[in-house]
């Protein structure tokens, strides 16, 4: 027993918050639990509402806390899921299954809170927006919370200790899209996810200022190692988890306490304006109808003397490594140039063609449509940025070239999946292989026309599942194109209506 009774704030009345409150209360501390919603249970409170952005990328979206889907059953047997001194046992009228539905977990948590007198400790509808030391010498913390409701109010209160009970990694996270310069990473311990061109560039320049850089790579043969010739760069396999004490654990068993995670995981393009009525289509990576079909891969081989693509990729990897390990930019480019003197030609010709197009900066294309059914002309409508009255401009062209990637179907994250009905008769691609992927795949397969699961494991190849006539397995997705085609790395493809991302969950706390 702690000899002093402290005033403690617990943030969150989910499973972790309730258990923490009980333990603190047992030790005679004075506990207040802040819970932003109006009920306890956190993740286990099913919410039929989903977020306004189904992929959960728009920061301005309305956030829904729970990720539960209606049919979710626990993935641990009761005996393991319950607390040691408060078994998760079957109650009258409850779900008798060893792996019960989510409602049973909520009931269990409600009973737990009631039996230990925790409900009266919870301030429902209080969202914590700031936790800060009261001043430099004090041991107290100020907790500022916002009350829910039509007239939301701010409240401040001092505590001697604060316990944060939400799934969380406390460090900073940034996507390479929002990376500009290395200076903010001075002396930081950085985990960088990815192995593409921006990953290599950022890794290299950050490594000159950061204390340590740890690159997480997806390739199956990657294991923890320090890069030769560099004393502050390590390679690891993919991240397994990131925990609330700032630890990032990799699948190869290595770990690091990091300050920041940089996601160099690629970019997503979107062009919702193209209404071609099927006139422009993409088949096997070939956009048609085009004036001349252009075989980029073959062109590289024949015109520029570069090796075929597979070999080229290996070379690229080698040079990328060299680029990372080299202290000297010139040395890197010199080696590249000596091997591929044509490199400059590729670069400059692409750049020249960009300039002669005289780009209309600040023009966002919102519609591309045939002028009429008989014309060969296309209307391009654009919105001019910065103009006072959202000025629109229309102009006719004889041809339109779209130079952005797009997949026109619906995309949803499993966090925003609730029931299978919306997927009736749809062709669904489902990414992932975790518990929610399995649950959703199974129940969707009863109503969907086809379900195609994209799996990351290196030994996965295209196959139909035995005993099921509408489920296929594929390797990871290579690309998704504007005609609705989803192409997998194993060469298989499907024209799909929807992609469901069962790629895990991410919780964040903005208040500290
Ligand atoms: C789809 C899914 C299925 C799962 N299945 C299982 C399973 O079968 N078995 C298992 O053991 N685990 C499972 N889990 C893991 C589950 O997350 C944990 O079991 C556990 O419920 C996490 O509890 P928590 O208290 O840490 O977080 P949460 O349950 O998320 O609770 C956090 C609470 O904090 C509140 N909160 C957040 N921000 C603030 C703020 N600023 N101010 C005040 N309050 C705030 C939230 O409203 C919420 O009530 C699953 C998770 C998911 C997403």
Coordinates of C-alpha atoms and ligand atoms in Angstrom, one line a residue:
X1 CA 0.0 0.0 0.0
X2 CA 1.3 3.5 -0.9
X3 CA 1.5 5.5 2.3
X4 CA 0.1 8.7 0.9
X5 CA -3.4 9.0 -0.7
X6 CA -3.0 10.8 -4.0
X7 CA -5.5 12.6 -6.1
X8 CA -5.3 10.7 -9.4
X9 CA -6.9 11.4 -12.8
X10 CA -7.5 8.4 -15.0
X11 CA -8.2 9.2 -18.6
X12 CA -10.6 6.8 -20.3
X13 CA -13.2 4.4 -18.9
X14 CA -12.4 1.5 -21.2
X15 CA -11.0 -1.8 -20.0
X16 CA -7.6 -0.3 -19.0
X17 CA -9.2 2.7 -17.2
X18 CA -11.6 0.7 -15.2
X19 CA -9.0 -1.8 -14.0
X20 CA -6.6 1.1 -13.1
X21 CA -9.3 2.9 -11.2
X22 CA -10.1 -0.2 -9.3
X23 CA -6.5 -0.8 -8.3
X24 CA -5.9 2.8 -7.3
X25 CA -9.1 2.8 -5.3
X26 CA -8.0 -0.3 -3.5
X27 CA -4.8 1.5 -2.5
X28 CA -7.0 4.3 -1.1
X29 CA -6.1 6.9 -3.7
X30 CA -8.7 9.5 -4.7
X31 CA -9.6 8.7 -8.2
X32 CA -11.5 10.6 -10.9
X33 CA -12.0 8.9 -14.3
X34 CA -12.5 11.2 -17.3
X35 CA -14.5 9.6 -20.1
X36 CA -15.3 11.6 -23.2
X37 CA -18.3 9.5 -24.2
X38 CA -21.5 9.0 -22.2
X39 CA -20.8 5.4 -21.3
X40 CA -18.1 3.1 -20.0
X41 CA -16.5 0.3 -21.9
X42 CA -14.5 2.1 -24.6
X43 CA -13.8 -0.2 -27.5
X44 CA -16.6 -2.5 -26.4
X45 CA -19.4 0.1 -26.9
X46 CA -20.8 -0.8 -30.3
X47 CA -21.6 2.3 -32.4
X48 CA -23.6 1.8 -35.6
X49 CA -22.4 5.2 -36.8
X50 CA -19.2 5.2 -38.9
X51 CA -16.8 8.0 -39.6
X52 CA -17.6 10.6 -42.3
X53 CA -14.4 9.5 -44.1
X54 CA -14.6 5.7 -44.4
X55 CA -10.8 5.4 -44.7
X56 CA -10.3 7.6 -41.7
X57 CA -7.7 9.8 -43.4
X58 CA -9.5 13.1 -43.4
X59 CA -8.4 14.9 -40.2
X60 CA -11.6 17.0 -40.2
X61 CA -13.8 13.8 -40.2
X62 CA -16.2 13.1 -37.4
X63 CA -14.4 10.6 -35.3
X64 CA -16.1 7.5 -34.0
X65 CA -14.2 5.8 -31.2
X66 CA -15.2 2.2 -31.5
X67 CA -14.1 -0.1 -34.3
X68 CA -16.5 -2.9 -33.5
X69 CA -18.6 -4.5 -36.2
X70 CA -22.0 -5.9 -35.3
X71 CA -21.0 -9.6 -35.6
X72 CA -17.7 -9.3 -33.7
X73 CA -16.9 -12.1 -31.3
X74 CA -13.9 -12.0 -29.0
X75 CA -10.7 -13.7 -30.2
X76 CA -9.6 -15.0 -26.8
X77 CA -11.5 -17.6 -24.8
X78 CA -13.4 -16.2 -21.8
X79 CA -10.9 -17.7 -19.3
X80 CA -8.1 -15.7 -20.8
X81 CA -9.9 -12.5 -21.4
X82 CA -11.3 -12.0 -17.9
X83 CA -9.3 -10.4 -15.1
X84 CA -7.6 -12.8 -12.7
X85 CA -9.8 -12.0 -9.7
X86 CA -13.0 -11.3 -11.6
X87 CA -13.6 -14.2 -14.0
X88 CA -15.4 -13.5 -17.3
X89 CA -18.0 -16.2 -16.5
X90 CA -21.4 -16.9 -18.0
X91 CA -24.2 -14.9 -16.5
X92 CA -27.9 -15.6 -16.6
X93 CA -29.3 -14.6 -20.0
X94 CA -25.8 -14.0 -21.4
X95 CA -24.0 -15.4 -24.5
X96 CA -23.0 -18.9 -23.5
X97 CA -20.2 -19.3 -26.1
X98 CA -16.6 -19.6 -25.1
X99 CA -15.9 -16.8 -27.6
X100 CA -18.9 -14.6 -27.0
X101 CA -20.1 -11.6 -29.0
X102 CA -18.9 -8.1 -28.1
X103 CA -22.1 -7.3 -26.1
X104 CA -21.0 -9.9 -23.5
X105 CA -17.7 -8.0 -22.9
X106 CA -19.5 -4.8 -22.4
X107 CA -21.8 -6.4 -19.9
X108 CA -18.8 -7.9 -18.1
X109 CA -17.2 -4.4 -17.9
X110 CA -20.4 -2.8 -16.7
X111 CA -20.7 -5.5 -13.9
X112 CA -17.1 -5.0 -13.0
X113 CA -17.5 -1.2 -12.7
X114 CA -20.7 -1.6 -10.6
X115 CA -19.3 -4.3 -8.3
X116 CA -16.3 -2.3 -7.4
X117 CA -18.1 1.1 -7.1
X118 CA -16.3 2.6 -10.1
X119 CA -19.3 4.2 -11.9
X120 CA -19.5 7.0 -9.3
X121 CA -15.9 7.8 -10.0
X122 CA -16.4 8.5 -13.7
X123 CA -17.0 11.9 -15.2
X124 CA -18.9 11.0 -18.3
X125 CA -18.9 13.4 -21.2
X126 CA -15.6 14.9 -20.2
X127 CA -13.0 14.9 -22.9
X128 CA -9.5 15.7 -21.8
X129 CA -7.9 18.2 -24.1
X130 CA -4.7 19.1 -22.1
X131 CA -2.5 17.6 -19.5
X132 CA 0.3 19.7 -18.3
X133 CA 2.6 20.3 -15.3
X134 CA 1.1 23.0 -13.1
X135 CA 4.4 24.8 -13.1
X136 CA 8.1 24.0 -13.2
X137 CA 8.6 23.3 -9.5
X138 CA 5.2 21.7 -8.7
X139 CA 4.5 18.0 -8.8
X140 CA 0.9 18.6 -9.7
X141 CA -0.6 18.2 -13.1
X142 CA -3.4 20.4 -14.6
X143 CA -6.0 18.4 -16.5
X144 CA -8.2 20.5 -18.7
X145 CA -11.4 18.9 -20.0
X146 CA -14.2 19.9 -22.3
X147 CA -17.7 18.8 -21.4
X148 CA -20.0 17.5 -24.0
X149 CA -23.3 18.9 -24.9
X150 CA -24.8 21.9 -26.6
X151 CA -22.9 24.4 -24.5
X152 CA -19.6 22.8 -24.0
X153 CA -17.5 24.2 -21.2
X154 CA -13.9 23.9 -20.3
X155 CA -12.8 22.8 -16.8
X156 CA -9.4 22.8 -15.2
X157 CA -8.4 20.7 -12.2
X158 CA -5.1 19.8 -10.5
X159 CA -4.0 16.2 -9.8
X160 CA -1.0 14.7 -8.1
X161 CA -0.9 11.9 -10.7
X162 CA -2.4 11.2 -14.1
X163 CA -2.9 7.8 -15.7
X164 CA -3.6 7.6 -19.5
X165 CA -5.7 4.6 -20.3
X166 CA -6.1 4.5 -24.0
X167 CA -4.2 2.5 -26.6
X168 CA -1.5 4.9 -27.6
X169 CA 2.0 5.5 -28.9
X170 CA 3.0 8.9 -27.4
X171 CA 5.6 10.0 -29.9
X172 CA 5.2 12.2 -33.0
X173 CA 4.1 10.5 -36.2
X174 CA 4.5 12.1 -39.7
X175 CA 3.8 10.9 -43.2
X176 CA 6.6 11.6 -45.7
X177 CA 4.0 13.8 -47.5
X178 CA 4.4 16.2 -44.6
X179 CA 8.2 16.0 -44.4
X180 CA 10.1 19.0 -45.5
X181 CA 13.6 19.3 -43.9
X182 CA 15.7 17.2 -41.5
X183 CA 16.2 20.0 -38.9
X184 CA 13.2 19.1 -36.7
X185 CA 14.7 15.6 -36.2
X186 CA 18.0 16.9 -34.7
X187 CA 19.1 14.4 -32.0
X188 CA 15.9 12.4 -32.3
X189 CA 15.5 8.7 -32.4
X190 CA 13.6 8.1 -35.6
X191 CA 11.8 5.1 -36.9
X192 CA 11.3 5.3 -40.6
X193 CA 8.8 2.9 -42.4
X194 CA 9.4 2.2 -46.0
X195 CA 11.9 1.4 -48.7
X196 CA 10.8 3.5 -51.7
X197 CA 12.5 6.5 -53.1
X198 CA 11.3 9.0 -50.5
X199 CA 12.2 6.6 -47.7
X200 CA 15.8 6.5 -49.1
X201 CA 16.1 10.2 -49.5
X202 CA 14.6 11.1 -46.1
X203 CA 16.6 8.3 -44.3
X204 CA 19.8 9.6 -45.7
X205 CA 19.3 13.2 -44.9
X206 CA 17.8 12.6 -41.5
X207 CA 20.7 10.4 -40.6
X208 CA 23.1 13.4 -40.6
X209 CA 21.2 15.1 -37.8
X210 CA 19.2 12.4 -36.0
X211 CA 20.7 10.5 -33.1
X212 CA 19.5 7.2 -34.5
X213 CA 17.5 6.1 -37.5
X214 CA 15.7 2.7 -37.6
X215 CA 14.3 1.7 -40.9
X216 CA 11.4 -0.8 -40.9
X217 CA 11.4 -2.9 -44.1
X218 CA 8.7 -5.2 -45.4
X219 CA 11.0 -7.7 -47.4
X220 CA 10.8 -11.1 -45.8
X221 CA 14.6 -11.6 -45.6
X222 CA 15.2 -8.5 -43.6
X223 CA 16.5 -8.9 -40.1
X224 CA 17.9 -6.5 -37.5
X225 CA 21.3 -5.2 -38.5
X226 CA 23.4 -2.0 -38.3
X227 CA 24.3 -0.6 -41.7
X228 CA 27.9 -0.8 -42.7
X229 CA 29.8 2.4 -42.7
X230 CA 27.1 4.2 -40.8
X231 CA 27.1 4.4 -37.0
X232 CA 23.5 5.5 -36.6
X233 CA 21.4 3.5 -39.1
X234 CA 19.8 0.2 -38.4
X235 CA 17.5 -2.0 -40.4
X236 CA 14.6 -4.0 -38.9
X237 CA 11.7 -6.0 -40.2
X238 CA 8.2 -4.5 -40.1
X239 CA 6.8 -3.0 -36.9
X240 CA 4.9 -5.4 -34.7
X241 CA 3.5 -2.8 -32.3
X242 CA 4.2 0.6 -30.7
X243 CA 3.4 1.0 -27.1
X244 CA 2.5 3.8 -24.7
X245 CA 6.0 4.1 -23.3
X246 CA 7.4 5.1 -26.7
X247 CA 8.7 1.6 -27.5
X248 CA 8.5 0.4 -31.1
X249 CA 8.8 -3.3 -31.4
X250 CA 9.7 -5.0 -34.7
X251 CA 8.7 -8.4 -35.9
X252 CA 12.3 -9.7 -35.8
X253 CA 12.2 -9.1 -32.0
X254 CA 14.3 -6.0 -31.9
X255 CA 13.0 -2.8 -30.4
X256 CA 13.8 0.8 -29.8
X257 CA 12.4 3.7 -27.7
X258 CA 11.7 6.3 -30.4
X259 CA 10.7 10.0 -30.6
X260 CA 9.1 9.9 -34.0
X261 CA 7.8 7.5 -36.6
X262 CA 8.0 8.7 -40.2
X263 CA 5.7 6.8 -42.6
X264 CA 7.3 6.7 -46.1
X265 CA 4.5 4.4 -47.2
X266 CA 3.7 5.9 -50.6
X267 CA 1.1 8.4 -51.9
X268 CA -2.5 8.2 -52.8
X269 CA -3.9 10.0 -55.7
X270 CA -7.5 10.7 -56.3
X271 CA -9.4 12.1 -59.3
X272 CA -13.2 12.0 -58.8
X273 CA -13.9 14.2 -61.8
X274 CA -13.4 11.8 -64.7
X275 CA -16.6 10.9 -66.4
X276 CA -15.7 9.1 -69.5
X277 CA -18.6 6.7 -69.9
X278 CA -16.1 3.9 -70.4
X279 CA -14.4 5.6 -73.4
X280 CA -11.1 5.6 -71.6
X281 CA -10.2 2.4 -70.0
X282 CA -7.1 0.6 -68.6
X283 CA -6.3 -2.9 -69.5
X284 CA -3.3 -4.7 -68.3
X285 CA -1.6 -1.4 -67.3
X286 CA -2.2 0.0 -70.7
X287 CA -4.4 3.1 -71.0
X288 CA -6.5 3.3 -74.1
X289 CA -7.4 4.5 -76.6
X290 CA -4.1 6.4 -76.9
X291 CA -2.4 7.9 -79.9
X292 CA 0.5 5.5 -79.5
X293 CA 0.9 2.8 -77.0
X294 CA 4.0 3.4 -75.0
X295 CA 5.8 0.4 -73.5
X296 CA 7.9 2.2 -70.9
X297 CA 9.7 -0.9 -69.7
X298 CA 10.8 -1.9 -73.2
X299 CA 11.7 1.6 -74.0
X300 CA 14.1 1.7 -71.0
X301 CA 15.7 -1.5 -72.2
X302 CA 16.1 -0.6 -75.9
X303 CA 16.6 3.1 -75.9
X304 CA 18.6 3.8 -72.8
X305 CA 20.5 0.5 -72.4
X306 CA 19.1 -0.1 -69.0
X307 CA 18.7 -3.7 -67.8
X308 CA 15.2 -5.4 -67.8
X309 CA 13.0 -4.3 -65.0
X310 CA 13.6 -7.2 -62.6
X311 CA 17.3 -6.7 -62.8
X312 CA 16.9 -3.0 -62.7
X313 CA 15.0 -3.3 -59.4
X314 CA 17.8 -5.2 -57.8
X315 CA 20.3 -2.6 -59.1
X316 CA 18.1 0.1 -57.7
X317 CA 18.0 -1.6 -54.3
X318 CA 21.8 -1.8 -54.4
X319 CA 22.2 1.8 -55.3
X320 CA 19.6 2.9 -52.8
X321 CA 21.6 1.2 -50.1
X322 CA 24.7 2.9 -51.4
X323 CA 22.9 6.2 -51.4
X324 CA 22.0 5.6 -47.7
X325 CA 25.5 4.4 -46.7
X326 CA 27.4 7.1 -48.7
X327 CA 28.3 10.2 -46.8
X328 CA 28.7 12.0 -50.1
X329 CA 26.0 12.8 -52.6
X330 CA 28.4 13.2 -55.4
X331 CA 29.9 9.8 -54.8
X332 CA 26.5 8.3 -55.1
X333 CA 25.5 10.0 -58.3
X334 CA 29.0 9.4 -59.8
X335 CA 28.6 5.7 -59.3
X336 CA 25.1 5.8 -60.8
X337 CA 26.2 7.8 -63.8
X338 CA 29.1 5.6 -64.5
X339 CA 26.8 2.7 -64.7
X340 CA 23.8 4.4 -66.4
X341 CA 25.0 7.3 -68.4
X342 CA 21.5 7.6 -69.9
X343 CA 20.1 8.7 -66.6
X344 CA 20.3 12.4 -67.3
X345 CA 18.4 11.8 -70.6
X346 CA 15.4 10.2 -68.8
X347 CA 15.4 13.0 -66.3
X348 CA 15.7 16.0 -68.6
X349 CA 13.3 14.8 -71.3
X350 CA 10.5 14.3 -68.7
X351 CA 11.2 17.7 -67.2
X352 CA 11.2 19.4 -70.6
X353 CA 7.9 17.9 -71.5
X354 CA 6.5 19.2 -68.2
X355 CA 7.5 22.7 -69.0
X356 CA 6.2 23.0 -72.5
X357 CA 2.7 22.1 -71.2
X358 CA 2.7 25.5 -69.5
X359 CA 0.9 24.4 -66.4
X360 CA -2.0 26.3 -65.1
X361 CA -1.1 26.5 -61.5
X362 CA -3.9 26.7 -59.1
X363 CA -6.4 25.1 -61.4
X364 CA -8.1 22.1 -59.8
X365 CA -9.9 20.0 -62.4
X366 CA -13.3 19.1 -61.2
X367 CA -14.9 17.6 -64.4
X368 CA -13.8 16.0 -67.6
X369 CA -16.7 15.1 -69.9
X370 CA -17.4 14.6 -73.6
X371 CA -18.8 17.8 -75.1
X372 CA -21.7 15.8 -76.5
X373 CA -22.3 12.3 -77.8
X374 CA -21.0 12.9 -81.4
X375 CA -18.1 15.2 -80.7
X376 CA -14.6 14.0 -80.2
X377 CA -13.9 17.0 -77.9
X378 CA -13.7 17.0 -74.2
X379 CA -14.7 19.7 -71.7
X380 CA -12.3 20.3 -68.9
X381 CA -13.8 22.3 -66.0
X382 CA -11.5 23.7 -63.4
X383 CA -11.8 25.7 -60.2
X384 CA -9.3 28.5 -59.9
X385 CA -7.7 28.6 -56.5
X386 CA -7.4 31.8 -54.6
X387 CA -10.0 33.6 -56.7
X388 CA -12.4 35.5 -54.6
X389 CA -15.6 34.0 -55.8
X390 CA -14.5 30.4 -56.5
X391 CA -14.2 31.1 -60.2
X392 CA -14.8 28.2 -62.6
X393 CA -13.4 27.8 -66.0
X394 CA -14.4 25.6 -68.9
X395 CA -12.4 24.8 -72.0
X396 CA -12.7 22.2 -74.8
X397 CA -9.8 20.0 -75.7
X398 CA -9.3 17.4 -78.5
X399 CA -7.7 15.0 -76.1
X400 CA -7.2 14.8 -72.4
X401 CA -4.3 13.0 -70.7
X402 CA -4.8 12.1 -67.0
X403 CA -1.5 11.8 -65.2
X404 CA -2.6 10.6 -61.8
X405 CA -3.4 7.2 -60.3
X406 CA -7.0 6.5 -59.3
X407 CA -9.2 3.7 -58.2
X408 CA -12.9 4.7 -58.6
X409 CA -14.5 2.2 -56.3
X410 CA -15.4 2.6 -52.7
X411 CA -12.8 2.1 -50.0
X412 CA -13.5 1.5 -46.3
X413 CA -11.4 0.8 -43.3
X414 CA -12.6 -2.1 -41.0
X415 CA -12.9 0.6 -38.3
X416 CA -15.9 1.8 -40.3
X417 CA -17.4 -1.6 -41.1
X418 CA -20.5 -2.6 -39.3
X419 CA -22.7 -5.1 -41.2
X420 CA -22.4 -7.1 -44.4
X421 CA -25.6 -5.9 -46.0
X422 CA -24.1 -3.0 -48.0
X423 CA -21.8 -5.5 -49.8
X424 CA -24.7 -7.6 -51.2
X425 CA -23.7 -8.9 -54.7
X426 CA -20.5 -6.8 -54.7
X427 CA -17.0 -7.9 -55.7
X428 CA -15.0 -7.1 -52.7
X429 CA -11.2 -7.0 -52.2
X430 CA -10.3 -7.3 -48.5
X431 CA -6.8 -6.5 -47.4
X432 CA -5.4 -8.2 -44.2
X433 CA -5.2 -11.4 -42.3
X434 CA -5.9 -10.5 -38.7
X435 CA -8.9 -11.3 -36.6
X436 CA -11.1 -8.6 -38.1
X437 CA -10.1 -9.6 -41.6
X438 CA -11.2 -13.1 -40.9
X439 CA -14.5 -12.1 -39.3
X440 CA -15.4 -9.7 -42.0
X441 CA -14.3 -11.9 -44.8
X442 CA -16.4 -14.8 -43.5
X443 CA -19.6 -12.8 -43.1
X444 CA -19.3 -10.8 -46.2
X445 CA -18.7 -13.9 -48.2
X446 CA -22.4 -15.0 -47.5
X447 CA -23.7 -11.9 -49.3
X448 CA -21.0 -10.7 -51.7
X449 CA -20.6 -12.0 -55.2
X450 CA -16.9 -12.5 -54.8
X451 CA -14.4 -11.9 -52.0
X452 CA -10.7 -11.5 -52.8
X453 CA -8.3 -11.5 -49.9
X454 CA -4.9 -9.8 -50.3
X455 CA -2.3 -11.3 -48.0
X456 CA 1.1 -10.1 -47.1
X457 CA 2.8 -13.5 -46.4
X458 CA 5.5 -14.2 -49.0
X459 CA 4.3 -17.7 -49.8
X460 CA 0.8 -16.6 -50.8
X461 CA -0.2 -17.1 -54.4
X462 CA -3.5 -16.8 -56.2
X463 CA -5.9 -19.6 -55.4
X464 CA -9.6 -20.3 -54.7
X465 CA -10.4 -21.4 -51.2
X466 CA -11.4 -25.0 -50.9
X467 CA -15.1 -25.6 -50.1
X468 CA -16.0 -22.0 -50.9
X469 CA -17.1 -20.9 -54.3
X470 CA -16.6 -17.2 -53.9
X471 CA -13.4 -16.6 -51.9
X472 CA -10.0 -16.2 -53.5
X473 CA -6.6 -15.5 -52.0
X474 CA -4.0 -13.3 -53.6
X475 CA -0.7 -11.8 -52.7
X476 CA -0.5 -8.1 -51.8
X477 CA -2.0 -5.5 -54.1
X478 CA 0.3 -4.0 -56.7
X479 CA -1.9 -1.3 -58.0
X480 CA -5.5 -0.3 -58.5
X481 CA -6.5 1.5 -61.6
X482 CA -9.1 3.9 -62.8
X483 CA -11.3 1.3 -64.5
X484 CA -11.8 -0.5 -61.1
X485 CA -9.2 -3.1 -61.7
X486 CA -7.2 -4.3 -58.7
X487 CA -3.9 -6.0 -59.7
X488 CA -2.1 -8.2 -57.2
X489 CA 1.6 -8.8 -57.0
X490 CA 1.2 -12.5 -58.1
X491 CA -0.1 -11.3 -61.4
X492 CA -3.8 -12.0 -60.8
X493 CA -6.4 -9.2 -61.0
X494 CA -10.1 -8.5 -60.4
X495 CA -12.5 -5.7 -61.3
X496 CA -13.8 -4.9 -57.8
X497 CA -16.5 -2.6 -56.4
X498 CA -15.0 -2.1 -53.0
X499 CA -11.7 -2.4 -51.1
X500 CA -11.9 -3.1 -47.4
X501 CA -8.7 -2.3 -45.4
X502 CA -8.5 -4.6 -42.4
X503 CA -5.1 -3.2 -41.7
X504 CA -5.2 -2.7 -37.9
X505 CA -6.2 0.1 -35.6
X506 CA -4.5 3.2 -34.5
X507 CA -5.4 5.3 -31.4
X508 CA -4.1 8.7 -30.7
X509 CA -4.2 11.2 -27.9
X510 CA -3.7 14.9 -28.7
X511 CA -3.7 16.3 -25.2
X512 CA -0.2 15.9 -24.0
Ligands
LIG1 C1 -12.1 -4.6 -33.5 C2 -11.4 -4.9 -32.2 C3 -11.5 -6.2 -31.7 C4 -10.8 -6.5 -30.5 N1 -11.0 -7.8 -30.0 C5 -10.4 -8.1 -28.8 C6 -10.6 -9.4 -28.2 O1 -11.4 -10.2 -28.7 N2 -10.0 -9.6 -27.0 C7 -9.2 -8.7 -26.4 O2 -8.7 -9.0 -25.3 N3 -9.0 -7.5 -27.0 C8 -9.6 -7.2 -28.1 N4 -9.3 -5.9 -28.7 C9 -8.4 -5.0 -28.0 C10 -9.1 -4.0 -27.1 O3 -8.7 -2.7 -27.7 C11 -8.7 -4.1 -25.7 O4 -9.2 -5.4 -25.3 C12 -9.2 -3.1 -24.7 O5 -10.6 -3.0 -24.8 C13 -8.6 -1.8 -24.8 O6 -9.0 -1.0 -23.7 P1 -8.5 0.4 -23.4 O7 -9.1 0.8 -22.1 O8 -7.0 0.5 -23.5 O9 -9.0 1.4 -24.6 P2 -10.5 1.7 -25.1 O10 -11.4 0.6 -24.9 O11 -10.3 2.3 -26.4 O12 -10.9 2.9 -24.1 C14 -10.4 4.2 -24.1 C15 -11.5 5.1 -23.5 O13 -10.9 6.4 -23.5 C16 -11.9 7.3 -23.8 N5 -11.1 8.5 -24.3 C17 -10.3 8.6 -25.4 N6 -9.8 9.9 -25.5 C18 -10.3 10.6 -24.4 C19 -10.1 11.9 -23.9 N7 -9.3 12.8 -24.6 N8 -10.7 12.3 -22.8 C20 -11.5 11.4 -22.1 N9 -11.7 10.1 -22.5 C21 -11.1 9.7 -23.6 C22 -12.7 6.7 -24.9 O14 -14.0 7.2 -25.1 C23 -12.7 5.2 -24.4 O15 -13.9 5.0 -23.6 C24 -10.0 -5.6 -29.8 C25 -9.9 -4.3 -30.4 C26 -10.5 -4.0 -31.6 C27 -10.4 -2.6 -32.1

